[in-house]
Short mmCIF file of C-alpha atoms in Angstrom, two decimals:
data_model
loop_
_atom_site.label_atom_id
_atom_site.label_comp_id
_atom_site.label_asym_id
_atom_site.label_seq_id
_atom_site.Cartn_x
_atom_site.Cartn_y
_atom_site.Cartn_z
CA UNK Q 175 21.15 -23.35 13.20
CA UNK Q 176 23.42 -21.09 10.90
CA UNK Q 177 23.01 -17.33 10.10
CA UNK Q 178 23.48 -13.96 11.20
CA UNK Q 179 24.39 -14.09 15.56
CA UNK Q 180 25.55 -18.11 15.57
CA UNK Q 181 28.42 -18.79 17.71
CA UNK Q 182 27.96 -15.81 20.08
CA UNK Q 183 25.82 -14.99 23.10
CA UNK Q 184 25.83 -11.47 22.12
CA UNK Q 185 27.46 -8.63 20.36
CA UNK Q 186 30.14 -6.45 22.57
CA UNK Q 187 31.43 -4.60 19.76
CA UNK Q 188 30.67 -0.74 19.70
CA UNK Q 189 28.25 -0.99 16.62
CA UNK Q 190 25.12 -2.85 17.82
CA UNK Q 191 23.84 -5.20 15.62
CA UNK Q 192 20.43 -4.84 14.33
CA UNK Q 193 17.04 -6.68 15.35
CA UNK Q 194 16.07 -8.02 11.82
CA UNK Q 195 19.44 -9.38 11.03
CA UNK Q 196 19.04 -12.34 14.10
CA UNK Q 197 16.56 -14.92 13.81
CA UNK Q 198 13.23 -14.20 16.31
CA UNK Q 199 10.54 -16.02 17.93
CA UNK Q 200 7.66 -14.24 18.63
CA UNK Q 201 4.90 -15.61 21.09
CA UNK Q 202 1.90 -14.05 20.03
CA UNK Q 203 2.79 -15.77 16.64
CA UNK Q 204 3.25 -18.96 18.32
CA UNK Q 205 0.19 -18.07 20.50
CA UNK Q 206 -2.11 -17.55 17.11
CA UNK Q 207 -0.89 -20.60 15.39
CA UNK Q 208 -1.69 -23.04 18.61
CA UNK Q 209 1.96 -24.16 19.41
CA UNK Q 210 1.69 -23.27 23.02
CA UNK Q 211 -0.78 -25.62 23.65
CA UNK Q 212 -0.12 -28.55 26.11
CA UNK Q 213 2.69 -30.94 25.06
CA UNK Q 214 2.44 -29.20 21.32
CA UNK Q 215 5.61 -30.04 19.18
CA UNK Q 216 6.59 -28.68 15.91
CA UNK Q 217 9.08 -27.39 13.73
CA UNK Q 218 10.00 -23.37 12.94
CA UNK Q 219 11.72 -22.84 9.43
CA UNK Q 220 13.13 -19.29 8.54
CA UNK Q 221 13.83 -18.91 4.90
CA UNK Q 222 14.58 -16.17 2.37
CA UNK Q 223 13.52 -15.69 -1.08
CA UNK Q 224 12.28 -19.23 -0.70
CA UNK Q 225 15.45 -20.54 0.45
CA UNK Q 226 14.88 -22.42 4.07
CA UNK Q 227 18.04 -20.56 6.07
CA UNK Q 228 17.50 -22.28 9.17
CA UNK Q 229 14.67 -24.41 11.53
CA UNK Q 230 14.45 -25.43 14.98
CA UNK Q 231 12.41 -27.80 16.87
CA UNK Q 232 9.87 -26.32 19.52
CA UNK Q 233 8.13 -28.31 22.32
CA UNK Q 234 5.79 -27.30 24.66
CA UNK Q 235 6.73 -28.09 28.68
CA UNK Q 236 5.41 -27.46 31.76
CA UNK Q 237 6.47 -23.69 32.30
CA UNK Q 238 7.51 -22.67 29.43
CA UNK Q 239 9.11 -23.89 25.79
CA UNK Q 240 12.33 -26.02 25.37
CA UNK Q 241 13.59 -24.96 21.79
CA UNK Q 242 15.83 -27.69 20.29
CA UNK Q 243 18.66 -27.09 17.67
CA UNK Q 244 22.10 -27.50 15.99
CA UNK Q 245 24.68 -24.70 16.73
CA UNK Q 246 28.21 -24.12 16.26
CA UNK Q 247 30.80 -21.29 17.08
CA UNK Q 248 33.43 -20.38 14.53
CA UNK Q 249 35.78 -22.95 13.76
CA UNK Q 250 34.19 -25.24 16.30
CA UNK Q 251 31.90 -28.54 15.53
CA UNK Q 252 28.12 -28.71 15.03
CA UNK Q 253 26.60 -29.31 18.43
CA UNK Q 254 23.20 -29.88 19.74
CA UNK Q 255 21.11 -27.29 22.11
CA UNK Q 256 18.28 -27.76 23.96
CA UNK Q 257 17.34 -24.42 25.12
CA UNK Q 258 14.59 -23.90 27.90
CA UNK Q 259 12.56 -20.53 27.79
CA UNK Q 260 10.24 -19.78 30.38
CA UNK Q 261 6.47 -18.69 29.61
CA UNK Q 262 4.96 -16.30 32.13
CA UNK Q 263 1.51 -14.83 32.37
CA UNK Q 264 0.46 -11.25 33.25
CA UNK Q 265 -3.50 -10.33 34.07
CA UNK Q 266 -5.06 -7.86 31.95
CA UNK Q 267 -7.61 -5.30 32.74
CA UNK Q 268 -10.48 -7.11 31.92
CA UNK Q 269 -9.47 -10.37 33.53
CA UNK Q 270 -7.41 -11.87 30.90
CA UNK Q 271 -4.20 -13.28 30.91
CA UNK Q 272 -1.83 -12.35 28.37
CA UNK Q 273 1.76 -14.65 27.88
CA UNK Q 274 5.43 -13.23 27.86
CA UNK Q 275 8.22 -15.17 27.46
CA UNK Q 276 10.98 -14.89 30.22
CA UNK Q 277 14.24 -14.19 29.40
CA UNK Q 278 16.79 -16.81 30.67
CA UNK Q 279 19.61 -14.72 31.65
CA UNK Q 280 18.18 -11.48 33.06
CA UNK Q 281 14.30 -12.61 33.98
CA UNK Q 282 12.50 -9.85 32.16
CA UNK Q 283 9.21 -10.53 30.38
CA UNK Q 284 9.48 -10.11 26.60
CA UNK Q 285 7.36 -10.77 23.44
CA UNK Q 286 10.01 -11.74 21.29
CA UNK Q 287 13.21 -13.83 22.12
CA UNK Q 288 16.08 -13.60 19.31
CA UNK Q 289 18.88 -16.67 18.39
CA UNK Q 290 22.60 -16.41 18.46
CA UNK Q 291 24.29 -19.12 20.43
CA UNK Q 292 21.21 -19.30 23.13
CA UNK Q 293 17.38 -17.59 22.44
CA UNK Q 294 17.62 -14.55 24.61
CA UNK Q 295 15.69 -10.99 24.41
CA UNK Q 296 16.75 -8.01 22.82
CA UNK Q 297 18.69 -6.09 25.33
CA UNK Q 298 20.65 -9.58 26.17
CA UNK Q 299 22.09 -9.47 22.56
CA UNK Q 300 22.05 -5.91 22.55
CA UNK Q 301 20.29 -5.49 19.65
CA UNK Q 302 18.70 -2.07 18.11
CA UNK Q 303 15.70 -1.27 16.35
CA UNK Q 304 16.20 -0.04 12.93
CA UNK Q 305 14.81 3.07 13.64
CA UNK Q 306 17.50 4.03 16.59
CA UNK Q 307 19.72 4.35 13.91
CA UNK Q 308 17.87 7.36 12.00
CA UNK Q 309 18.39 11.02 13.03
CA UNK Q 310 14.79 12.58 14.86
CA UNK Q 311 13.86 14.20 11.50
CA UNK Q 312 14.02 10.39 9.58
CA UNK Q 313 12.25 8.55 12.18
CA UNK Q 314 9.54 11.51 11.60
CA UNK Q 315 9.33 10.54 8.06
CA UNK Q 316 9.07 7.16 9.04
CA UNK Q 317 6.36 7.41 11.52
CA UNK Q 318 4.69 9.62 8.99
CA UNK Q 319 4.71 6.80 6.51
CA UNK Q 320 3.40 4.06 8.81
CA UNK Q 321 0.52 5.91 9.26
CA UNK Q 322 -0.32 6.45 5.71
CA UNK Q 323 0.18 2.56 5.46
CA UNK Q 324 -2.36 2.16 7.93
CA UNK Q 325 -5.24 4.07 6.03
CA UNK Q 326 -4.21 2.24 3.02
CA UNK Q 327 -1.76 4.95 1.26
CA UNK Q 328 1.34 4.27 -0.96
CA UNK Q 329 4.21 5.88 -2.43
CA UNK Q 330 5.88 8.99 -0.66
CA UNK Q 331 5.29 11.47 2.09
CA UNK Q 332 4.83 14.57 -0.35
CA UNK Q 333 1.80 12.67 -1.96
CA UNK Q 334 -2.14 13.84 -0.40
CA UNK Q 335 -3.33 11.75 2.87
CA UNK Q 336 -5.00 9.39 1.48
CA UNK Q 337 -8.82 9.33 1.97
CA UNK Q 338 -10.66 7.56 4.80
CA UNK Q 339 -10.61 3.79 4.58
CA UNK Q 340 -14.20 2.00 4.54
CA UNK Q 341 -15.06 1.01 8.42
CA UNK Q 342 -12.30 3.71 9.79
CA UNK Q 343 -13.99 5.95 12.51
CA UNK Q 344 -14.23 9.53 11.29
CA UNK Q 345 -12.41 10.31 14.80
CA UNK Q 346 -9.70 7.80 14.36
CA UNK Q 347 -9.08 9.02 10.79
CA UNK Q 348 -8.50 12.51 11.64
CA UNK Q 349 -6.81 11.33 14.71
CA UNK Q 350 -4.21 9.59 12.33
CA UNK Q 351 -4.29 12.47 10.00
CA UNK Q 352 -3.25 14.98 12.97
CA UNK Q 353 -0.60 12.84 13.51
CA UNK Q 354 0.81 12.66 10.22
CA UNK Q 355 1.00 16.25 10.00
CA UNK Q 356 2.94 16.83 12.94
CA UNK Q 357 5.25 13.79 11.81
CA UNK Q 358 5.84 15.97 8.45
CA UNK Q 359 6.26 19.36 10.20
CA UNK Q 360 9.12 17.68 12.11
CA UNK Q 361 10.65 16.04 9.25
CA UNK Q 362 10.52 19.34 7.48
CA UNK Q 363 11.97 21.35 10.21
CA UNK Q 364 14.83 18.72 10.28
CA UNK Q 365 15.57 18.65 6.50
CA UNK Q 366 16.08 22.66 6.68
CA UNK Q 367 17.95 23.00 9.73
CA UNK Q 368 20.47 19.93 7.92
CA UNK Q 369 20.37 22.09 4.94
CA UNK Q 370 21.32 24.99 6.89
CA UNK Q 371 24.04 23.50 8.84
CA UNK Q 372 25.44 22.43 5.69
CA UNK Q 373 25.50 25.90 4.24
CA UNK Q 374 27.02 27.27 7.50
CA UNK Q 375 30.01 24.91 6.57
CA UNK Q 376 30.38 25.60 2.54
CA UNK Q 377 28.86 22.75 1.17
CA UNK Q 378 26.90 23.01 -1.64
CA UNK Q 379 26.19 19.54 -2.85
CA UNK Q 380 22.86 17.61 -1.46
CA UNK Q 381 22.80 15.63 1.83
CA UNK Q 382 25.00 12.39 1.70
CA UNK Q 383 22.79 9.43 0.79
CA UNK Q 384 23.15 7.95 4.39
CA UNK Q 385 20.88 10.61 5.66
CA UNK Q 386 18.24 10.49 2.78
CA UNK Q 387 15.11 8.76 3.47
CA UNK Q 388 13.46 7.09 1.16
CA UNK Q 389 9.95 5.68 1.69
CA UNK Q 390 8.66 4.89 -1.82
#
C-alpha cells in the first residue's frame, strides 16, 4: 500500500503523528457508496494532485469487511495482507441502526480507521488531530473560521460576520453568530496574553511564525 505510516503498526515516539498524514477509511463514506451491502467487492484508491498514491481491495463479508492490500516494512519484501475489520451496529434514538467499525486491536467502536501496517483506530495508531497541536486561543480562531464557513463566509475572521444564508433558520444563524463571537473573544484574549508575555521577557519582535494562525 505504501505511504505515510506503512511498515509500522503505531508511532511510539514522543511526537505523535497526525491523522491527515495517514490513509483512512470512513464507514459513513462506504455506506453512502453502498459498499457495505452483502457480498459487495470494490477497490478504494487514494491520490494526491491527480497521482495515485495507494489502492486497497474491500470485500463485504459476514460480520465486517476484509481489506486486501500489499505492505512492506523498511528493507523488507512486499507481502499480501488480508485485514478483517468487524462492523457492528448500535440502536439510535429513533429506532434505527448506526454502523461502526470495531477496532481489531482495542475492540472500541470507531467511524474511521487509519492504515499503517494494519488498519486500526486513531488511538491504537496514537494519532493526533491537527487542532490538538494548537494553543487554546488558536483553536478558538479555527472554530470561528469553521462557523463562518458553515454560513457561507470566506476570508479572515476579522471580516464582518457573513449574512444569513438562504434557507437557514434565524435561530440557528443567531446561535452560530453568538458562538463565533465567543470564539473571537477567546482569540483576542489569547493574543493579548501572548503579547504581554513577550513584553515581560523584553521581546520586541512579533509572535513567532509557529504561533501564527492564518485563516485566509
